[in-house]
Amino acid sequence: MSYVKSERQVARERYRRSRTLRSAGIAGGSSLIVVVALVVGIVSSPGWQRVRETFFSWEYAKESFPSILEGLWLNIRLLIFCGAVILAFGLLLALLRTLRGPVFFPLRALATIYTDLFRGLPVIITLLLMVYGVPALRLTGVTNNPIYLGGAALVLTYSAYVAEVFRAGIESVHPSQRAAARSLGLNWRLTMRYVVLPQAVRRVVPPLLNDLVSLQKDTGLVSIAGAVDAVYAAQIFTGQTFNYTSYVVAGLVFVALTIPMTRLTDWVTARMNRRQSQGGVV
């Protein structure tokens, strides 16, 4: 016998749908009013014509887009390579900070000093020190390429942030999980590999994705060192035309990359929250 909804349940679902549609309509209407008010206020301002020609020229946008897109490929490569190194190095730092026993104190101290230093140091200062300080040392076998040095600066900074994210995930695992693993004869390494890290990594996926979004934006800082990425390509075009539309194009390109990553982060967070509320994640 097939299930048949009761009249009360049908009425309740109809009421919920009507409330959802009503809320969506109010939200959409209010948003449209705000957007129209902002557009009218900006367009009707006395200097809008000059601003439009300087920052929103369609001709200059089409002309600068190919070079900006070519420079964007450098940003994407930095994001992929640096992101992989940051995840591995950050996890290593987190594991060093969770070591127990007095014999491991020097390693814990070094990892703590590292994370405290590079979490407090602005990214741009780290990048300037790497790009201009390392070549000044004249070390044999050390590259002077601003791309590699800029990438190394991003790795140094973001590894400290990611290490703290991993450490928070590791410490969020209840001590009873470690005790149960040890009772089964697992040593520290096997406990971390099979019990603690699988749970910790699942819990910190959303903040890790947020750090990845921030890294994607900060790859544009390598332009300070002279690397021709999307930002520097826009700067070159602006220097040639004295028009700032290329900066707007570069910004929109970064936004186009960031929005899908942000939505992915939101989806992963909502999915994990649903699983936790249903008891699907330990």
Tab-separated table of C-alpha atoms in Angstrom:
chain	number	residue	atom	x	y	z
A	1	MET	CA	0.000	0.000	0.000
A	2	SER	CA	1.477	3.337	-1.068
A	3	TYR	CA	1.977	6.138	1.409
A	4	VAL	CA	-0.605	8.933	1.254
A	5	LYS	CA	0.014	12.261	2.883
A	6	SER	CA	-2.578	13.531	5.277
A	7	GLU	CA	-4.468	16.747	4.598
A	8	ARG	CA	-2.701	18.438	7.484
A	9	GLN	CA	0.735	17.527	6.112
A	10	VAL	CA	-0.221	18.711	2.632
A	11	ALA	CA	-1.446	21.989	4.068
A	12	ARG	CA	1.731	22.376	6.107
A	13	GLU	CA	3.939	21.831	3.053
A	14	ARG	CA	1.832	24.265	1.012
A	15	TYR	CA	2.207	26.872	3.746
A	16	ARG	CA	5.981	26.394	3.871
A	17	ARG	CA	6.254	26.778	0.106
A	18	SER	CA	4.219	29.968	0.205
A	19	ARG	CA	6.380	31.383	3.000
A	20	THR	CA	9.535	30.490	1.067
A	21	LEU	CA	8.257	32.165	-2.083
A	22	ARG	CA	7.174	35.207	-0.111
A	23	SER	CA	10.570	35.520	1.563
A	24	ALA	CA	12.361	35.100	-1.757
A	25	GLY	CA	10.167	37.757	-3.333
A	26	ILE	CA	10.795	40.239	-0.526
A	27	ALA	CA	14.543	39.579	-0.597
A	28	GLY	CA	14.691	39.946	-4.374
A	29	GLY	CA	12.607	43.123	-4.376
A	30	SER	CA	14.606	44.812	-1.632
A	31	SER	CA	17.882	43.849	-3.312
A	32	LEU	CA	16.663	45.257	-6.628
A	33	ILE	CA	15.693	48.543	-4.971
A	34	VAL	CA	19.117	48.874	-3.341
A	35	VAL	CA	20.949	48.084	-6.592
A	36	VAL	CA	18.854	50.543	-8.594
A	37	ALA	CA	19.412	53.258	-5.984
A	38	LEU	CA	23.176	52.703	-6.064
A	39	VAL	CA	23.312	52.711	-9.868
A	40	VAL	CA	21.214	55.858	-10.125
A	41	GLY	CA	23.321	57.581	-7.462
A	42	ILE	CA	26.590	56.725	-9.192
A	43	VAL	CA	25.467	57.451	-12.751
A	44	SER	CA	23.911	60.778	-11.801
A	45	SER	CA	27.064	61.994	-10.026
A	46	PRO	CA	28.889	64.933	-11.701
A	47	GLY	CA	32.112	63.019	-12.362
A	48	TRP	CA	30.578	59.797	-13.632
A	49	GLN	CA	31.417	60.443	-17.279
A	50	ARG	CA	35.109	60.885	-16.483
A	51	VAL	CA	35.130	57.831	-14.205
A	52	ARG	CA	33.426	55.716	-16.842
A	53	GLU	CA	36.010	56.659	-19.451
A	54	THR	CA	38.915	56.054	-17.067
A	55	PHE	CA	37.843	52.857	-15.299
A	56	PHE	CA	35.079	51.273	-17.386
A	57	SER	CA	36.085	51.712	-21.020
A	58	TRP	CA	34.872	48.738	-23.071
A	59	GLU	CA	37.482	49.348	-25.791
A	60	TYR	CA	40.383	49.308	-23.340
A	61	ALA	CA	38.873	46.292	-21.578
A	62	LYS	CA	38.860	44.276	-24.800
A	63	GLU	CA	42.375	45.422	-25.631
A	64	SER	CA	43.879	44.555	-22.235
A	65	PHE	CA	42.051	41.275	-21.643
A	66	PRO	CA	44.389	38.954	-23.657
A	67	SER	CA	47.529	40.098	-21.815
A	68	ILE	CA	45.774	39.894	-18.438
A	69	LEU	CA	44.532	36.402	-19.233
A	70	GLU	CA	48.052	35.371	-20.186
A	71	GLY	CA	49.381	36.731	-16.896
A	72	LEU	CA	46.609	34.942	-15.014
A	73	TRP	CA	48.142	31.609	-15.996
A	74	LEU	CA	51.077	32.471	-13.703
A	75	ASN	CA	48.675	33.110	-10.817
A	76	ILE	CA	46.990	29.756	-11.404
A	77	ARG	CA	50.312	27.909	-11.491
A	78	LEU	CA	51.394	29.593	-8.269
A	79	LEU	CA	48.081	28.667	-6.664
A	80	ILE	CA	48.396	24.986	-7.607
A	81	PHE	CA	52.066	24.529	-6.746
A	82	CYS	CA	52.161	26.681	-3.622
A	83	GLY	CA	48.863	25.222	-2.405
A	84	ALA	CA	50.243	21.676	-2.553
A	85	VAL	CA	53.467	22.619	-0.758
A	86	ILE	CA	51.569	24.624	1.864
A	87	LEU	CA	49.274	21.716	2.704
A	88	ALA	CA	52.189	19.308	3.141
A	89	PHE	CA	54.397	21.711	5.088
A	90	GLY	CA	51.511	22.970	7.221
A	91	LEU	CA	50.561	19.416	8.188
A	92	LEU	CA	54.176	18.692	9.124
A	93	LEU	CA	54.296	21.778	11.347
A	94	ALA	CA	51.026	20.801	13.011
A	95	LEU	CA	52.345	17.304	13.732
A	96	LEU	CA	55.546	18.740	15.204
A	97	ARG	CA	53.508	20.951	17.537
A	98	THR	CA	51.487	17.977	18.768
A	99	LEU	CA	54.486	15.807	19.646
A	100	ARG	CA	54.586	14.738	23.269
A	101	GLY	CA	57.563	14.241	25.557
A	102	PRO	CA	60.461	16.477	26.676
A	103	VAL	CA	62.796	15.066	24.031
A	104	PHE	CA	60.690	16.713	21.317
A	105	PHE	CA	60.674	20.137	22.977
A	106	PRO	CA	63.160	21.697	20.486
A	107	LEU	CA	60.965	20.634	17.562
A	108	ARG	CA	57.817	21.942	19.246
A	109	ALA	CA	59.569	25.214	20.070
A	110	LEU	CA	60.834	25.697	16.515
A	111	ALA	CA	57.402	24.959	15.040
A	112	THR	CA	55.755	27.363	17.504
A	113	ILE	CA	58.239	30.154	16.782
A	114	TYR	CA	57.774	29.647	13.052
A	115	THR	CA	53.976	29.830	13.180
A	116	ASP	CA	53.970	32.824	15.520
A	117	LEU	CA	56.490	34.700	13.367
A	118	PHE	CA	54.912	34.201	9.963
A	119	ARG	CA	51.330	34.554	11.188
A	120	GLY	CA	52.234	37.982	12.548
A	121	LEU	CA	54.379	39.100	9.620
A	122	PRO	CA	52.422	40.682	6.732
A	123	VAL	CA	52.614	38.783	3.467
A	124	ILE	CA	53.941	41.770	1.562
A	125	ILE	CA	56.857	42.216	3.992
A	126	THR	CA	57.760	38.533	3.740
A	127	LEU	CA	57.638	38.816	-0.033
A	128	LEU	CA	59.865	41.902	-0.099
A	129	LEU	CA	62.386	40.252	2.220
A	130	MET	CA	62.511	37.164	0.024
A	131	VAL	CA	62.627	38.962	-3.318
A	132	TYR	CA	65.205	41.615	-2.392
A	133	GLY	CA	66.950	40.053	0.606
A	134	VAL	CA	67.787	36.600	-0.754
A	135	PRO	CA	69.513	37.853	-3.956
A	136	ALA	CA	71.528	40.302	-1.834
A	137	LEU	CA	73.065	37.349	0.037
A	138	ARG	CA	74.633	36.112	-3.237
A	139	LEU	CA	74.240	32.491	-2.231
A	140	THR	CA	75.583	29.902	-4.653
A	141	GLY	CA	72.886	27.804	-6.280
A	142	VAL	CA	70.015	29.948	-4.979
A	143	THR	CA	67.740	31.328	-7.677
A	144	ASN	CA	67.043	35.020	-8.133
A	145	ASN	CA	63.868	34.383	-10.113
A	146	PRO	CA	61.118	36.574	-8.614
A	147	ILE	CA	58.491	33.947	-9.399
A	148	TYR	CA	60.182	31.289	-7.272
A	149	LEU	CA	61.077	33.726	-4.501
A	150	GLY	CA	57.554	35.156	-4.468
A	151	GLY	CA	56.102	31.652	-4.343
A	152	ALA	CA	58.446	30.797	-1.468
A	153	ALA	CA	57.197	33.846	0.436
A	154	LEU	CA	53.600	32.708	-0.013
A	155	VAL	CA	54.527	29.212	1.180
A	156	LEU	CA	56.283	30.574	4.274
A	157	THR	CA	53.322	32.717	5.273
A	158	TYR	CA	50.407	30.450	4.474
A	159	SER	CA	52.057	27.350	5.913
A	160	ALA	CA	51.846	29.022	9.327
A	161	TYR	CA	48.111	29.630	8.924
A	162	VAL	CA	47.436	26.133	7.599
A	163	ALA	CA	49.500	24.592	10.391
A	164	GLU	CA	47.234	26.180	12.985
A	165	VAL	CA	44.165	24.942	11.122
A	166	PHE	CA	45.510	21.390	11.099
A	167	ARG	CA	46.533	21.617	14.747
A	168	ALA	CA	43.050	22.767	15.733
A	169	GLY	CA	41.592	19.804	13.855
A	170	ILE	CA	43.979	17.354	15.516
A	171	GLU	CA	43.267	18.686	18.984
A	172	SER	CA	39.516	18.597	18.348
A	173	VAL	CA	39.634	14.791	18.159
A	174	HIS	CA	38.559	13.457	21.543
A	175	PRO	CA	41.374	11.882	23.629
A	176	SER	CA	39.306	8.709	23.927
A	177	GLN	CA	40.005	8.078	20.226
A	178	ARG	CA	43.743	7.991	20.907
A	179	ALA	CA	43.247	5.879	24.012
A	180	ALA	CA	41.178	3.355	22.067
A	181	ALA	CA	43.823	3.186	19.347
A	182	ARG	CA	46.609	2.653	21.875
A	183	SER	CA	44.587	-0.073	23.569
A	184	LEU	CA	44.519	-1.876	20.240
A	185	GLY	CA	48.305	-1.786	20.085
A	186	LEU	CA	48.755	1.118	17.667
A	187	ASN	CA	51.779	3.345	18.217
A	188	TRP	CA	51.762	7.150	17.840
A	189	ARG	CA	52.448	7.055	14.101
A	190	LEU	CA	49.728	4.550	13.311
A	191	THR	CA	47.286	6.290	15.627
A	192	MET	CA	47.812	9.545	13.802
A	193	ARG	CA	47.606	7.922	10.372
A	194	TYR	CA	44.534	5.749	10.820
A	195	VAL	CA	42.553	7.360	13.665
A	196	VAL	CA	43.328	11.011	14.334
A	197	LEU	CA	44.243	12.540	10.953
A	198	PRO	CA	41.262	11.138	8.984
A	199	GLN	CA	38.872	12.748	11.476
A	200	ALA	CA	40.906	15.961	11.826
A	201	VAL	CA	41.251	16.557	8.085
A	202	ARG	CA	37.517	16.124	7.490
A	203	ARG	CA	36.758	18.684	10.172
A	204	VAL	CA	39.114	21.357	8.831
A	205	VAL	CA	38.263	21.137	5.125
A	206	PRO	CA	36.125	24.349	5.150
A	207	PRO	CA	38.793	26.577	6.782
A	208	LEU	CA	41.436	25.061	4.510
A	209	LEU	CA	39.362	26.015	1.473
A	210	ASN	CA	39.036	29.538	2.876
A	211	ASP	CA	42.829	29.761	3.131
A	212	LEU	CA	43.036	28.543	-0.470
A	213	VAL	CA	40.724	31.361	-1.555
A	214	SER	CA	42.942	33.892	0.246
A	215	LEU	CA	46.033	32.374	-1.359
A	216	GLN	CA	44.453	32.705	-4.790
A	217	LYS	CA	44.073	36.452	-4.258
A	218	ASP	CA	47.520	36.948	-2.716
A	219	THR	CA	49.269	35.368	-5.693
A	220	GLY	CA	48.792	38.792	-7.267
A	221	LEU	CA	51.382	40.180	-4.834
A	222	VAL	CA	54.191	38.597	-6.850
A	223	SER	CA	53.728	41.497	-9.254
A	224	ILE	CA	55.639	43.607	-6.716
A	225	ALA	CA	58.726	41.584	-7.545
A	226	GLY	CA	58.312	42.170	-11.273
A	227	ALA	CA	56.732	38.846	-12.190
A	228	VAL	CA	54.293	39.381	-15.053
A	229	ASP	CA	51.043	38.039	-13.647
A	230	ALA	CA	47.529	39.368	-14.215
A	231	VAL	CA	48.078	42.379	-11.937
A	232	TYR	CA	51.415	43.344	-13.466
A	233	ALA	CA	50.004	42.908	-16.971
A	234	ALA	CA	47.253	45.354	-16.019
A	235	GLN	CA	49.878	47.734	-14.629
A	236	ILE	CA	51.876	47.607	-17.866
A	237	PHE	CA	48.772	48.340	-19.919
A	238	THR	CA	47.858	51.253	-17.635
A	239	GLY	CA	51.349	52.696	-18.000
A	240	GLN	CA	50.994	52.593	-21.761
A	241	THR	CA	47.472	54.033	-22.051
A	242	PHE	CA	47.042	56.033	-18.795
A	243	ASN	CA	43.708	54.289	-18.397
A	244	TYR	CA	42.778	52.171	-15.347
A	245	THR	CA	40.240	49.882	-16.998
A	246	SER	CA	42.810	47.070	-17.080
A	247	TYR	CA	42.898	47.037	-13.266
A	248	VAL	CA	39.127	46.597	-13.192
A	249	VAL	CA	39.422	43.742	-15.694
A	250	ALA	CA	42.120	42.056	-13.593
A	251	GLY	CA	39.970	42.430	-10.495
A	252	LEU	CA	36.960	40.897	-12.226
A	253	VAL	CA	39.081	37.972	-13.408
A	254	PHE	CA	40.170	37.263	-9.831
A	255	VAL	CA	36.573	37.548	-8.660
A	256	ALA	CA	35.512	35.081	-11.353
A	257	LEU	CA	38.048	32.613	-9.955
A	258	THR	CA	37.181	33.264	-6.319
A	259	ILE	CA	33.388	32.914	-6.495
A	260	PRO	CA	33.352	29.220	-7.535
A	261	MET	CA	35.879	28.408	-4.805
A	262	THR	CA	33.795	30.297	-2.246
A	263	ARG	CA	30.627	28.507	-3.263
A	264	LEU	CA	32.481	25.196	-3.042
A	265	THR	CA	33.531	26.091	0.495
A	266	ASP	CA	29.938	26.912	1.430
A	267	TRP	CA	28.708	23.640	-0.073
A	268	VAL	CA	31.313	21.564	1.756
A	269	THR	CA	30.545	23.345	5.029
A	270	ALA	CA	26.790	22.797	4.665
A	271	ARG	CA	27.325	19.149	3.717
A	272	MET	CA	29.517	18.521	6.742
A	273	ASN	CA	27.033	20.266	9.023
A	274	ARG	CA	24.246	18.039	7.723
A	275	ARG	CA	26.322	14.911	8.243
A	276	GLN	CA	27.255	15.969	11.763
A	277	SER	CA	23.630	16.700	12.651
A	278	GLN	CA	22.710	13.217	11.394
A	279	GLY	CA	25.566	11.550	13.226
A	280	GLY	CA	27.487	10.725	10.058
A	281	VAL	CA	30.811	12.185	11.161
A	282	VAL	CA	32.619	11.219	14.353
